[in-house]
Coordinates of C-alpha atoms in Angstrom, one line a residue:
Chain A
M1324 CA 123.8 77.3 116.8
T1325 CA 125.0 79.6 119.6
V1326 CA 127.6 81.2 117.3
Y1327 CA 124.9 82.3 114.7
L1328 CA 123.0 83.8 117.7
L1329 CA 125.9 85.6 118.8
C1330 CA 126.4 86.9 115.4
I1331 CA 122.7 88.3 115.4
L1332 CA 123.4 89.8 118.4
L1333 CA 126.3 91.6 117.3
F1334 CA 124.0 92.8 114.5
L1335 CA 121.6 94.1 116.9
I1336 CA 124.3 95.9 119.1
G1337 CA 125.3 97.8 115.8
L1338 CA 121.4 98.5 115.1
Y1339 CA 121.5 99.9 118.7
G1340 CA 124.4 101.9 118.2
V1341 CA 122.6 103.5 114.8
V1342 CA 119.3 104.2 116.7
A1343 CA 120.3 105.3 120.3
K1344 CA 123.6 107.0 120.0
R1345 CA 123.5 111.0 119.5
N1346 CA 127.1 111.3 118.4
L1347 CA 127.8 111.1 114.5
I1348 CA 130.9 109.3 114.9
K1349 CA 129.2 106.6 117.3
I1350 CA 126.5 106.2 114.8
V1351 CA 129.2 105.5 111.7
I1352 CA 130.9 102.9 114.4
G1353 CA 127.5 101.3 114.9
L1354 CA 126.9 100.8 111.1
A1355 CA 130.4 99.4 110.6
I1356 CA 129.5 96.8 113.7
M1357 CA 126.3 96.0 111.6
E1358 CA 128.5 95.3 108.7
Y1359 CA 131.1 93.2 110.3
S1360 CA 128.3 90.9 111.8
V1361 CA 126.8 90.5 108.4
N1362 CA 130.1 89.7 107.0
L1363 CA 130.8 87.2 109.9
F1364 CA 127.4 85.5 109.1
L1365 CA 128.4 85.1 105.5
I1366 CA 131.7 83.4 106.5
L1367 CA 129.9 81.3 109.1
V1368 CA 127.3 80.2 106.3
G1369 CA 130.2 78.8 104.1
Y1370 CA 132.1 77.1 107.0
V1371 CA 132.1 73.4 107.2
K1372 CA 133.2 71.9 110.4
G1373 CA 137.0 70.5 109.9
G1374 CA 137.2 72.0 106.3
T1375 CA 140.2 73.2 104.9
A1376 CA 140.7 75.9 102.2
P1377 CA 139.5 74.5 98.8
I1378 CA 142.8 74.1 96.6
L1379 CA 142.9 71.3 94.7
S1380 CA 146.1 69.2 94.8
R1381 CA 147.3 65.6 93.9
N1382 CA 147.3 64.0 97.2
L1383 CA 144.8 65.3 99.4
A1384 CA 144.5 63.9 102.8
N1385 CA 141.6 65.7 103.9
K1386 CA 138.6 65.7 101.3
V1387 CA 136.4 68.2 103.4
F1388 CA 136.5 72.1 102.2
V1389 CA 134.9 74.9 103.3
D1390 CA 132.6 76.7 100.8
P1391 CA 134.6 79.4 99.0
L1392 CA 131.6 81.5 97.5
P1393 CA 130.7 83.3 100.5
Q1394 CA 134.3 84.4 101.1
A1395 CA 134.5 85.9 97.8
M1396 CA 131.1 87.6 98.7
V1397 CA 132.6 88.9 101.7
L1398 CA 135.7 90.3 100.3
T1399 CA 133.2 92.4 97.8
A1400 CA 131.2 93.3 100.7
I1401 CA 134.3 94.6 102.7
V1402 CA 135.3 96.9 99.6
I1403 CA 131.6 98.2 99.5
G1404 CA 131.7 98.7 103.3
L1405 CA 135.0 100.6 103.0
A1406 CA 133.5 103.1 100.5
T1407 CA 130.4 103.8 102.4
T1408 CA 132.3 104.1 105.7
S1409 CA 134.9 106.5 104.3
L1410 CA 132.2 108.4 102.7
L1411 CA 130.1 109.0 106.0
L1412 CA 133.0 110.0 107.9
A1413 CA 133.9 112.5 105.2
I1414 CA 130.4 113.9 105.5
A1415 CA 130.6 113.8 109.4
I1416 CA 134.0 115.8 109.2
R1417 CA 132.3 118.2 106.9
L1418 CA 129.1 118.5 109.1
Y1419 CA 131.4 119.2 112.1
R1420 CA 133.4 122.2 110.4
K1421 CA 129.7 123.7 109.7
Y1422 CA 128.1 123.0 113.0
K1423 CA 131.2 122.7 115.2
T1424 CA 129.7 119.8 117.0
F1425 CA 129.2 116.1 116.5
D1426 CA 126.0 115.9 118.3
I1427 CA 122.7 115.0 116.4
R1428 CA 120.4 117.0 118.7
E1429 CA 122.1 120.3 117.3
I1430 CA 122.0 119.3 113.4
K1431 CA 118.4 119.8 112.9
N1432 CA 117.8 122.3 110.3
L1433 CA 115.8 119.8 108.1
K1434 CA 112.1 118.9 109.5
G1435 CA 108.3 118.6 108.5
Chain B
M1234 CA 123.4 88.0 69.2
D1235 CA 123.6 89.2 72.7
W1236 CA 126.8 91.2 72.6
F1237 CA 124.8 94.3 73.6
V1238 CA 123.7 93.3 76.7
P1239 CA 126.7 94.4 78.9
L1240 CA 126.9 97.6 76.8
F1241 CA 124.4 98.8 79.2
V1242 CA 126.6 98.8 82.2
I1243 CA 130.0 99.1 80.3
V1244 CA 129.0 102.5 78.4
P1245 CA 128.2 104.5 81.5
L1246 CA 131.3 103.1 83.3
G1247 CA 133.5 103.7 80.7
G1248 CA 132.0 107.3 80.4
A1249 CA 132.5 107.9 84.0
F1250 CA 136.2 107.0 83.7
L1251 CA 136.8 109.0 80.8
I1252 CA 135.1 112.0 82.4
A1253 CA 137.2 111.8 85.3
I1254 CA 140.4 111.5 83.3
I1255 CA 139.8 113.8 80.4
G1256 CA 137.6 116.1 82.2
S1257 CA 140.6 117.4 84.2
F1258 CA 142.3 118.6 80.8
A1259 CA 139.1 120.0 78.9
R1260 CA 136.5 121.1 81.5
P1261 CA 133.5 121.3 79.0
F1262 CA 134.1 117.5 78.1
G1263 CA 131.8 116.0 81.0
R1264 CA 129.1 118.2 80.1
F1265 CA 128.5 117.1 76.8
F1266 CA 129.8 113.7 76.9
T1267 CA 127.3 112.6 79.7
S1268 CA 124.4 113.5 77.4
L1269 CA 125.9 111.6 74.6
V1270 CA 126.4 108.5 76.8
L1271 CA 122.7 108.8 77.7
A1272 CA 121.6 109.3 74.3
S1273 CA 123.5 106.3 72.9
L1274 CA 121.9 104.2 75.9
I1275 CA 118.4 105.2 74.8
G1276 CA 119.2 104.2 71.1
L1277 CA 120.5 100.8 72.4
T1278 CA 117.0 100.6 74.3
L1279 CA 115.0 101.5 71.5
Y1280 CA 117.2 98.9 69.4
V1281 CA 116.2 96.4 71.8
I1282 CA 112.6 97.0 72.0
F1283 CA 112.0 97.2 68.3
S1284 CA 114.5 94.6 66.7
V1285 CA 115.4 92.0 69.2
T1286 CA 113.6 88.9 70.4
I1287 CA 113.8 89.0 74.3
P1288 CA 114.3 87.4 76.7
I1289 CA 118.2 87.0 76.4
V1290 CA 120.3 85.4 79.0
Y1291 CA 123.8 86.6 78.8
M1292 CA 126.7 84.8 80.3
V1293 CA 129.2 87.1 81.7
G1294 CA 132.6 85.7 80.7
G1295 CA 130.8 82.7 79.0
H1296 CA 130.6 80.7 82.1
G1297 CA 127.5 78.7 81.4
P1298 CA 125.9 76.2 83.8
I1299 CA 127.7 73.0 84.5
E1300 CA 125.7 70.1 85.1
K1301 CA 122.8 72.2 85.4
V1302 CA 124.2 74.3 88.1
P1303 CA 124.7 77.9 87.0
I1304 CA 128.1 79.0 88.2
G1305 CA 128.7 82.5 86.4
I1306 CA 127.2 85.7 86.8
T1307 CA 124.1 86.0 84.5
M1308 CA 122.5 89.1 83.0
I1309 CA 119.0 88.7 82.0
L1310 CA 117.3 91.0 79.3
D1311 CA 113.6 90.5 79.7
G1312 CA 110.3 92.7 79.1
L1313 CA 110.5 94.1 82.4
S1314 CA 114.3 95.0 82.3
V1315 CA 114.1 97.0 79.0
Y1316 CA 110.9 98.8 80.3
L1317 CA 112.9 99.9 83.3
L1318 CA 116.1 100.6 81.1
L1319 CA 113.9 102.9 78.9
I1320 CA 112.9 104.8 82.1
I1321 CA 116.3 105.1 83.6
N1322 CA 118.0 106.3 80.3
L1323 CA 115.3 108.4 79.1
I1324 CA 115.0 110.6 82.3
G1325 CA 118.7 110.4 82.7
F1326 CA 119.4 111.9 79.5
F1327 CA 116.9 114.8 79.9
S1328 CA 118.4 115.3 83.5
A1329 CA 121.7 115.3 82.1
F1330 CA 121.1 117.9 79.3
Y1331 CA 119.5 120.1 81.7
S1332 CA 122.6 119.8 84.0
I1333 CA 124.6 121.6 81.1
S1334 CA 123.1 124.8 82.0
Y1335 CA 122.1 124.2 85.8
M1336 CA 125.5 122.7 87.1
K1337 CA 127.5 125.8 85.5
K1338 CA 127.4 127.6 88.9
F1339 CA 128.7 124.6 90.8
T1340 CA 132.6 124.1 91.0
S1341 CA 134.3 120.5 90.1
E1342 CA 131.5 119.9 87.7
N1343 CA 133.3 116.8 86.5
Y1344 CA 133.0 114.9 89.5
Y1345 CA 129.2 115.7 89.1
Y1346 CA 129.0 114.1 85.7
T1347 CA 131.4 111.1 86.9
L1348 CA 129.1 110.2 89.9
F1349 CA 126.1 110.7 87.5
C1350 CA 127.3 108.0 85.1
L1351 CA 128.2 106.0 87.8
M1352 CA 124.8 106.1 89.1
V1353 CA 123.2 105.5 85.8
A1354 CA 125.6 102.2 85.4
G1355 CA 124.5 101.0 88.8
M1356 CA 120.9 101.4 88.0
N1357 CA 121.2 99.7 84.4
G1358 CA 123.3 97.0 86.2
V1359 CA 120.2 96.3 88.9
V1360 CA 117.7 96.1 86.3
L1361 CA 119.8 93.6 83.9
S1362 CA 121.5 91.6 86.8
G1363 CA 120.5 87.9 87.3
D1364 CA 121.7 86.9 90.6
V1365 CA 120.9 88.4 93.9
F1366 CA 124.7 89.3 94.9
N1367 CA 125.4 90.8 91.8
L1368 CA 122.2 92.8 92.2
Y1369 CA 123.4 94.0 95.7
V1370 CA 126.8 94.9 94.1
F1371 CA 125.2 97.2 91.5
L1372 CA 122.6 98.5 93.9
E1373 CA 125.4 99.7 96.4
M1374 CA 127.2 101.5 93.4
A1375 CA 123.9 103.4 92.4
A1376 CA 123.2 104.0 96.0
I1377 CA 126.9 105.3 97.0
S1378 CA 127.1 107.7 93.9
S1379 CA 123.6 109.0 95.0
Y1380 CA 124.5 109.6 98.5
A1381 CA 127.8 111.7 97.2
L1382 CA 125.4 113.4 94.6
V1383 CA 122.8 114.6 97.5
A1384 CA 125.8 116.1 99.6
F1385 CA 127.1 117.8 96.3
G1386 CA 126.2 121.2 97.5
I1387 CA 128.2 120.9 100.8
E1388 CA 126.1 123.3 102.6
K1389 CA 124.4 122.7 106.0
E1390 CA 121.3 121.1 104.8
E1391 CA 122.7 119.1 102.0
L1392 CA 125.3 117.4 104.6
E1393 CA 122.6 116.8 107.0
A1394 CA 120.4 115.1 104.6
S1395 CA 123.2 113.4 103.0
F1396 CA 124.3 111.8 106.5
K1397 CA 120.7 111.1 107.5
Y1398 CA 120.2 109.1 104.0
Q1399 CA 123.6 107.5 104.2
V1400 CA 122.7 106.0 107.7
L1401 CA 119.2 104.8 106.5
G1402 CA 120.5 103.4 103.1
G1403 CA 123.5 101.8 104.9
A1404 CA 121.3 99.9 107.1
S1405 CA 118.7 99.0 104.4
S1406 CA 121.8 97.6 102.3
L1407 CA 122.9 95.7 105.4
F1408 CA 119.5 94.3 105.8
I1409 CA 119.5 93.2 102.1
L1410 CA 123.0 91.7 102.5
L1411 CA 121.7 89.7 105.4
G1412 CA 118.7 88.4 103.5
I1413 CA 121.1 87.3 100.7
A1414 CA 123.2 85.4 103.2
F1415 CA 120.1 83.8 104.5
L1416 CA 119.0 83.1 100.9
Y1417 CA 122.5 81.3 100.3
W1418 CA 122.4 79.6 103.5
N1419 CA 119.3 77.7 102.6
T1420 CA 119.3 77.3 98.8
S1421 CA 123.2 77.1 98.2
T1422 CA 122.8 79.3 95.3
L1423 CA 122.6 83.1 94.1
N1424 CA 120.8 82.8 90.8
I1425 CA 117.5 84.2 91.2
A1426 CA 116.0 81.6 88.8
D1427 CA 117.7 79.0 90.3
I1428 CA 116.6 80.0 93.9
S1429 CA 113.0 80.2 92.6
R1430 CA 113.7 76.4 91.4
V1431 CA 114.8 75.3 94.8
I1432 CA 112.1 77.2 96.8
G1433 CA 109.6 75.9 94.4
T1434 CA 110.4 72.3 94.7
T1435 CA 111.0 72.2 98.6
A1436 CA 108.3 74.6 99.8
N1437 CA 105.4 72.3 99.5
S1438 CA 107.1 69.5 101.5
A1439 CA 108.7 71.1 104.5
T1440 CA 106.9 73.7 106.3
A1441 CA 110.2 74.9 107.8
N1442 CA 111.2 75.8 104.5
S1443 CA 108.1 78.0 103.8
E1444 CA 108.8 79.7 107.4
F1445 CA 112.1 80.5 106.2
V1446 CA 110.9 81.8 102.9
K1447 CA 108.5 84.2 105.0
F1448 CA 111.5 85.2 107.3
V1449 CA 113.7 86.1 104.2
G1450 CA 110.7 88.0 102.6
V1451 CA 110.4 90.4 105.5
I1452 CA 114.1 91.0 105.8
L1453 CA 114.1 91.6 102.1
L1454 CA 111.1 93.4 102.1
A1455 CA 112.3 95.8 104.8
G1456 CA 115.5 96.6 103.0
F1457 CA 114.4 97.1 99.6
G1458 CA 111.3 99.1 101.1
L1459 CA 113.7 101.6 102.7
K1460 CA 115.3 102.0 99.4
A1461 CA 112.1 102.5 97.9
A1462 CA 110.9 104.9 100.8
M1463 CA 107.6 103.3 101.2
I1464 CA 105.6 104.6 104.3
P1465 CA 107.0 103.2 107.3
F1466 CA 110.6 103.7 105.9
H1467 CA 110.1 107.2 104.5
A1468 CA 112.1 109.5 106.7
W1469 CA 115.0 110.0 104.4
L1470 CA 113.3 110.6 101.2
P1471 CA 111.9 114.3 101.6
D1472 CA 115.3 115.6 103.1
A1473 CA 117.6 114.0 100.3
H1474 CA 115.4 114.5 97.5
S1475 CA 114.8 118.1 98.5
S1476 CA 118.5 119.1 99.3
A1477 CA 120.1 117.3 96.0
P1478 CA 120.8 119.5 92.9
S1479 CA 117.5 119.7 90.9
P1480 CA 118.3 117.3 88.1
I1481 CA 119.4 114.7 90.7
S1482 CA 116.4 115.3 92.5
S1483 CA 114.7 114.3 89.2
M1484 CA 116.8 111.2 88.9
L1485 CA 116.3 110.3 92.7
S1486 CA 112.5 110.9 92.6
G1487 CA 112.0 109.8 88.8
V1488 CA 114.3 106.6 88.8
L1489 CA 116.3 105.7 91.6
I1490 CA 113.6 104.6 93.9
K1491 CA 112.0 102.6 91.3
A1492 CA 115.0 100.9 89.7
I1493 CA 116.8 100.0 93.0
G1494 CA 113.5 100.0 95.2
V1495 CA 110.2 99.0 93.7
Y1496 CA 111.7 97.0 90.8
V1497 CA 113.5 94.7 92.8
I1498 CA 110.6 94.3 95.1
F1499 CA 108.4 93.3 92.1
R1500 CA 111.3 91.2 90.4
L1501 CA 112.1 89.4 93.9
F1502 CA 108.5 88.7 95.1
F1503 CA 107.2 87.7 91.5
N1504 CA 109.9 85.7 90.0
M1505 CA 111.9 84.4 93.2
F1506 CA 109.4 83.6 95.6
T1507 CA 106.2 81.9 95.0
I1508 CA 103.5 84.4 95.1
S1509 CA 101.6 84.1 98.2
Y1510 CA 98.3 85.6 99.8
D1511 CA 100.4 86.9 103.1
T1512 CA 102.9 88.7 101.1
A1513 CA 100.7 90.0 98.3
L1514 CA 98.5 91.4 101.4
V1515 CA 101.5 93.2 103.1
I1516 CA 103.0 94.8 99.8
T1517 CA 99.4 96.1 98.9
T1518 CA 98.8 97.4 102.7
I1519 CA 102.3 99.4 102.4
G1520 CA 101.3 100.6 99.1
T1521 CA 98.1 101.9 100.5
L1522 CA 99.5 103.5 103.3
S1523 CA 102.3 105.2 101.1
M1524 CA 99.6 106.4 98.7
V1525 CA 97.3 108.1 101.3
I1526 CA 99.9 109.3 104.2
G1527 CA 102.2 110.6 101.7
V1528 CA 99.5 112.9 100.3
L1529 CA 98.4 114.1 103.6
L1530 CA 102.3 115.0 104.5
A1531 CA 102.6 116.7 101.2
I1532 CA 99.7 119.1 101.4
G1533 CA 101.1 121.1 104.3
Q1534 CA 104.4 121.8 102.8
W1535 CA 105.8 125.1 101.5
D1536 CA 109.3 124.2 100.2
I1537 CA 108.4 123.3 96.5
K1538 CA 111.0 120.5 96.4
R1539 CA 109.8 119.0 99.9
L1540 CA 106.3 119.2 98.6
L1541 CA 107.3 117.1 95.5
A1542 CA 109.4 114.7 97.4
Y1543 CA 106.4 113.7 99.4
H1544 CA 104.2 113.3 96.5
S1545 CA 106.7 111.0 95.3
I1546 CA 106.0 108.7 98.2
S1547 CA 102.3 109.1 97.3
Q1548 CA 102.5 108.2 93.7
M1549 CA 104.9 105.1 94.1
G1550 CA 101.9 104.1 96.2
Y1551 CA 100.0 103.8 93.4
V1552 CA 102.6 101.9 91.6
V1553 CA 102.6 99.4 94.2
I1554 CA 98.6 98.9 94.8
G1555 CA 98.6 98.6 91.2
V1556 CA 100.9 95.7 91.1
G1557 CA 99.9 94.6 94.5
I1558 CA 96.2 94.0 93.4
G1559 CA 97.4 92.1 90.6
M1560 CA 99.4 89.9 92.9
L1561 CA 96.5 89.4 95.2
V1562 CA 94.3 88.1 92.2
I1563 CA 96.9 85.7 91.3
A1564 CA 97.3 84.6 94.9
H1565 CA 93.5 84.0 94.7
N1566 CA 93.8 82.1 91.4
G1567 CA 91.1 84.9 90.3
P1568 CA 90.5 85.8 86.6
R1569 CA 94.1 86.6 84.9
S1570 CA 92.8 89.4 82.8
V1571 CA 92.0 91.3 85.8
A1572 CA 95.5 90.7 87.1
A1573 CA 97.1 91.7 83.8
L1574 CA 95.0 95.2 83.7
S1575 CA 96.0 95.8 87.2
I1576 CA 99.8 95.2 86.7
A1577 CA 99.7 96.7 83.7
G1578 CA 98.1 99.9 85.2
G1579 CA 100.9 99.9 87.9
L1580 CA 103.8 99.6 85.4
Y1581 CA 102.3 102.3 83.4
H1582 CA 101.9 104.6 86.2
L1583 CA 105.8 103.9 87.1
F1584 CA 106.8 105.5 83.6
N1585 CA 104.4 108.1 83.8
H1586 CA 105.5 109.2 87.3
A1587 CA 109.1 109.0 86.2
V1588 CA 108.5 111.7 83.4
F1589 CA 105.9 113.9 85.3
K1590 CA 107.9 113.9 88.6
G1591 CA 111.0 114.5 86.6
L1592 CA 109.8 117.1 85.0
L1593 CA 108.4 119.0 88.3
F1594 CA 111.8 118.8 89.7
L1595 CA 113.5 120.4 86.8
N1596 CA 110.6 123.1 86.9
A1597 CA 111.5 123.4 90.7
G1598 CA 115.1 123.6 89.6
A1599 CA 114.2 126.4 87.0
V1600 CA 112.5 128.6 89.7
E1601 CA 115.4 128.1 92.0
Y1602 CA 117.7 129.0 89.3
E1603 CA 116.5 132.3 88.6
T1604 CA 115.3 133.5 92.0
G1605 CA 117.2 131.2 94.3
I1606 CA 114.0 130.8 96.5
R1607 CA 112.1 127.5 96.9
D1608 CA 109.7 128.8 99.7
M1609 CA 106.4 129.2 98.1
K1610 CA 105.2 131.8 100.3
K1611 CA 107.9 134.2 99.0
L1612 CA 107.3 133.4 95.3
G1613 CA 104.6 134.3 93.0
G1614 CA 103.7 136.0 89.6
L1615 CA 106.6 134.0 87.7
S1616 CA 104.0 133.4 84.7
S1617 CA 104.8 136.2 82.9
L1618 CA 108.5 136.1 83.4
M1619 CA 109.2 132.5 82.6
P1620 CA 106.4 131.3 80.2
V1621 CA 108.2 127.9 79.4
T1622 CA 108.7 126.9 82.9
T1623 CA 104.9 127.8 83.6
S1624 CA 103.5 126.0 80.8
T1625 CA 105.5 123.0 81.2
S1626 CA 105.0 122.8 84.8
L1627 CA 101.1 123.5 84.4
G1628 CA 101.2 120.3 82.1
A1629 CA 103.2 118.1 84.6
S1630 CA 100.6 119.2 87.4
M1631 CA 97.7 118.3 85.5
S1632 CA 99.3 115.1 84.6
I1633 CA 100.1 114.0 88.3
S1634 CA 96.6 115.1 89.4
G1635 CA 94.9 113.1 86.7
I1636 CA 93.3 115.5 84.3
P1637 CA 92.1 113.8 81.4
P1638 CA 94.2 114.1 78.1
F1639 CA 97.7 113.6 80.0
N1640 CA 99.2 110.4 81.0
G1641 CA 98.7 110.5 84.7
F1642 CA 94.7 110.0 84.1
F1643 CA 95.0 107.2 82.0
S1644 CA 97.3 105.1 84.4
K1645 CA 95.1 106.0 87.5
L1646 CA 92.0 105.1 85.7
I1647 CA 93.5 101.9 84.7
I1648 CA 94.4 101.2 88.5
I1649 CA 90.9 102.2 89.7
I1650 CA 89.1 100.0 87.1
A1651 CA 91.6 97.2 87.9
A1652 CA 90.6 97.8 91.9
I1653 CA 86.9 97.7 91.2
Q1654 CA 87.1 94.8 89.0
A1655 CA 89.0 92.8 91.6
G1656 CA 86.6 93.8 94.1
Y1657 CA 88.6 95.9 96.1
Y1658 CA 86.3 98.8 96.3
V1659 CA 87.9 100.6 99.4
L1660 CA 91.3 100.9 97.4
S1661 CA 89.4 102.4 94.4
I1662 CA 87.8 105.0 96.7
L1663 CA 91.0 105.8 98.2
A1664 CA 93.0 106.2 95.1
V1665 CA 90.1 108.6 93.8
F1666 CA 90.3 110.6 97.3
V1667 CA 94.2 110.9 96.9
S1668 CA 94.0 112.0 93.3
I1669 CA 91.7 114.8 94.6
I1670 CA 94.1 115.9 97.4
T1671 CA 97.2 115.8 94.9
L1672 CA 95.0 118.1 92.4
A1673 CA 94.5 120.5 95.4
S1674 CA 98.0 120.4 96.3
F1675 CA 99.0 121.1 92.9
L1676 CA 96.7 123.8 92.7
K1677 CA 98.7 125.5 95.6
V1678 CA 101.9 125.2 93.8
Q1679 CA 100.7 126.8 90.5
R1680 CA 98.9 129.6 92.3
F1681 CA 101.4 130.6 94.9
T1682 CA 104.6 130.0 92.4
F1683 CA 103.5 131.2 89.1
F1684 CA 99.9 133.0 89.2
N1685 CA 99.6 134.9 92.2
K1686 CA 100.2 138.6 92.3
P1687 CA 103.8 139.2 90.8
N1688 CA 106.5 140.0 93.2
E1689 CA 107.7 143.5 92.6
K1690 CA 111.3 142.6 93.5
W1691 CA 111.7 140.2 90.4
N1692 CA 112.7 143.0 87.8
R1693 CA 115.0 145.0 90.4
G1694 CA 118.7 144.8 91.0
D1695 CA 120.1 141.2 91.9
F1696 CA 117.0 139.2 90.8
N1697 CA 116.3 140.2 87.1
V1698 CA 114.4 137.0 86.8
R1699 CA 113.9 135.8 83.0
E1700 CA 113.4 132.5 81.0
V1701 CA 116.1 129.8 81.8
P1702 CA 118.7 128.7 79.3
F1703 CA 118.1 126.8 76.2
A1704 CA 119.3 123.4 77.6
M1705 CA 116.9 123.8 80.7
C1706 CA 114.1 124.7 78.5
F1707 CA 114.8 121.9 75.8
S1708 CA 114.7 119.2 78.6
M1709 CA 111.5 120.8 80.3
V1710 CA 109.6 120.9 76.8
F1711 CA 110.4 117.4 75.8
L1712 CA 109.3 116.0 79.0
A1713 CA 106.2 118.2 78.9
V1714 CA 105.4 116.6 75.3
L1715 CA 106.1 113.0 76.7
C1716 CA 103.7 113.8 79.6
L1717 CA 101.1 114.4 76.7
G1718 CA 102.4 111.6 74.4
L1719 CA 102.7 108.8 77.0
S1720 CA 98.9 108.7 76.9
L1721 CA 99.2 106.9 73.7
F1722 CA 100.2 103.9 75.6
I1723 CA 96.4 103.4 76.3
V1724 CA 96.1 102.5 72.4
P1725 CA 96.2 98.7 72.2
A1726 CA 98.9 98.5 69.5
V1727 CA 101.3 100.7 71.2
R1728 CA 100.8 99.2 74.7
D1729 CA 101.7 95.7 73.1
I1730 CA 105.1 97.1 72.1
F1731 CA 106.0 98.9 75.5
I1732 CA 104.0 97.6 78.5
T1733 CA 102.8 94.0 77.7
P1734 CA 106.4 92.3 77.6
A1735 CA 106.9 93.8 80.9
V1736 CA 103.5 92.7 82.2
N1737 CA 104.1 89.0 81.3
V1738 CA 107.0 88.5 82.9
L1739 CA 105.4 89.5 86.3
L1740 CA 101.9 87.7 85.2
N1741 CA 103.6 84.2 84.3
S1742 CA 106.0 84.5 87.0
A1743 CA 106.8 80.7 86.9
V1744 CA 108.3 81.1 83.2
Y1745 CA 111.1 83.2 84.4
S1746 CA 112.6 80.5 86.1
T1747 CA 112.3 78.0 83.3
G1748 CA 113.3 80.5 80.8
V1749 CA 116.7 81.4 82.5
L1750 CA 117.7 78.1 83.4
G1751 CA 116.6 76.3 80.2
Y1752 CA 115.1 73.1 82.0

């Protein structure tokens, strides 16, 4: 149970980073932390105590396997996360070139 | 007879690929190929509506269920999916055709059309997919291409809006993924129909399970509510929708928030979770808040596209309360005819909103294309110079504010009648009230943009305002004709072809699960 709570704590740390930080790069890092915590949670969901990789072979000593489906899902989620993070960083660099700062308090053309 | 189901995703995906490859040799290729792709998808959708019996369950790669456990990816084409496919591809076609002229002033057009096709592929995938993780993947595909499209102008405002949109969109995606992880944890399956079966069989026996359903419901509602920009989660929408290029604004406001936000909420809360009074109440409350606060925020805006974006929030509120009232009536075991009427009103308004809001954004784009100005205080007197834009925008404005011969009137009327029949008098009064404020706000748009005293600078030097090119006029005129033509949905014979299958999917929510699983 503790490990699940720690996982949720990691999610909340990431959320804190997104909500409270004023630096574009730190916000991106916060989102990345949130993403890792969700991936970790998915792996934990599929984990079975004492399980091995689910590969069928002739003489199996250990009949306990971990669930492979969440692992496949995490692989997909990592690829998606790569796309979002790289796009975010690309936009952050473009913003830096336009405004000469990473501070979101200085970047506020849009409001109302 | 189900070979055509994956084509809805494959054709735009392949289109995106071809445009990226061939477009680098032949520049105008993407411009026309995108319209061709979308036109063929409209044809396919109409073929499905008129000559195929739905629902169709398509197993990707032929991986059928083994010992009654669904193991493969399923694509499900039922009434609601077809209805959404028609909306996505119709608005997509007109936006793509409009882009032929509008996007000429941008460099690297081919990236634009590649992303456009990817976004359409993602949205088509979302409405077809039958399991939650696949839905998440398609949703991210549509969302990531929309982030890039919002930033397409790469000026200060576009980049800022895109960053804001990406941070909130990314957070919402992670909430959705977390919800999916919880669902898999407790039900050990990802198939929507199978999840519904597991929840349905165990919810009554164990109280812990119903607590779990509520918890996951809240996480998913937060995630998809952010995607749909319902009111507590709306902060990104006005920035993103007003900064994007106009055809993309019309896609985002007209289609994206419906296909990856509102549609998924309806699908999951009707067909996956068992309908309960609590969730129905929450959804209806969010809808009411969106409807009222959205219009109050809109009335003070002077930027045309920002005003239209706030109206999107408000009009989506109508859709959500329409379906939400239906959900409340079902939860109460009330009369099914009232629930059916209410859901039909909501879904009818979904289509209408896609058409008239798409058209209004295209009009705003036409004004911006000719004058380069979006601030209504600096515009005025364009009616004599741009007759097509003016008349189509007049039609769309009357439609959104509910003037009788146009489609918006009928859908709002149905929602209000259903609210009165179901006994929610306050909601019906609020709906009328919001409609009146909408009318006032669009009178402002018409007067300050098109009918005020002509600005003398329009005919001089660098302005030289005239009517927009053919491709843009074509899209606007056809959407304006649709604004009138969709009024025909009020005729029962037409309604039975288009809306009734979609309503039945939501109304007989338990049938979905047995229909897909086959037992």
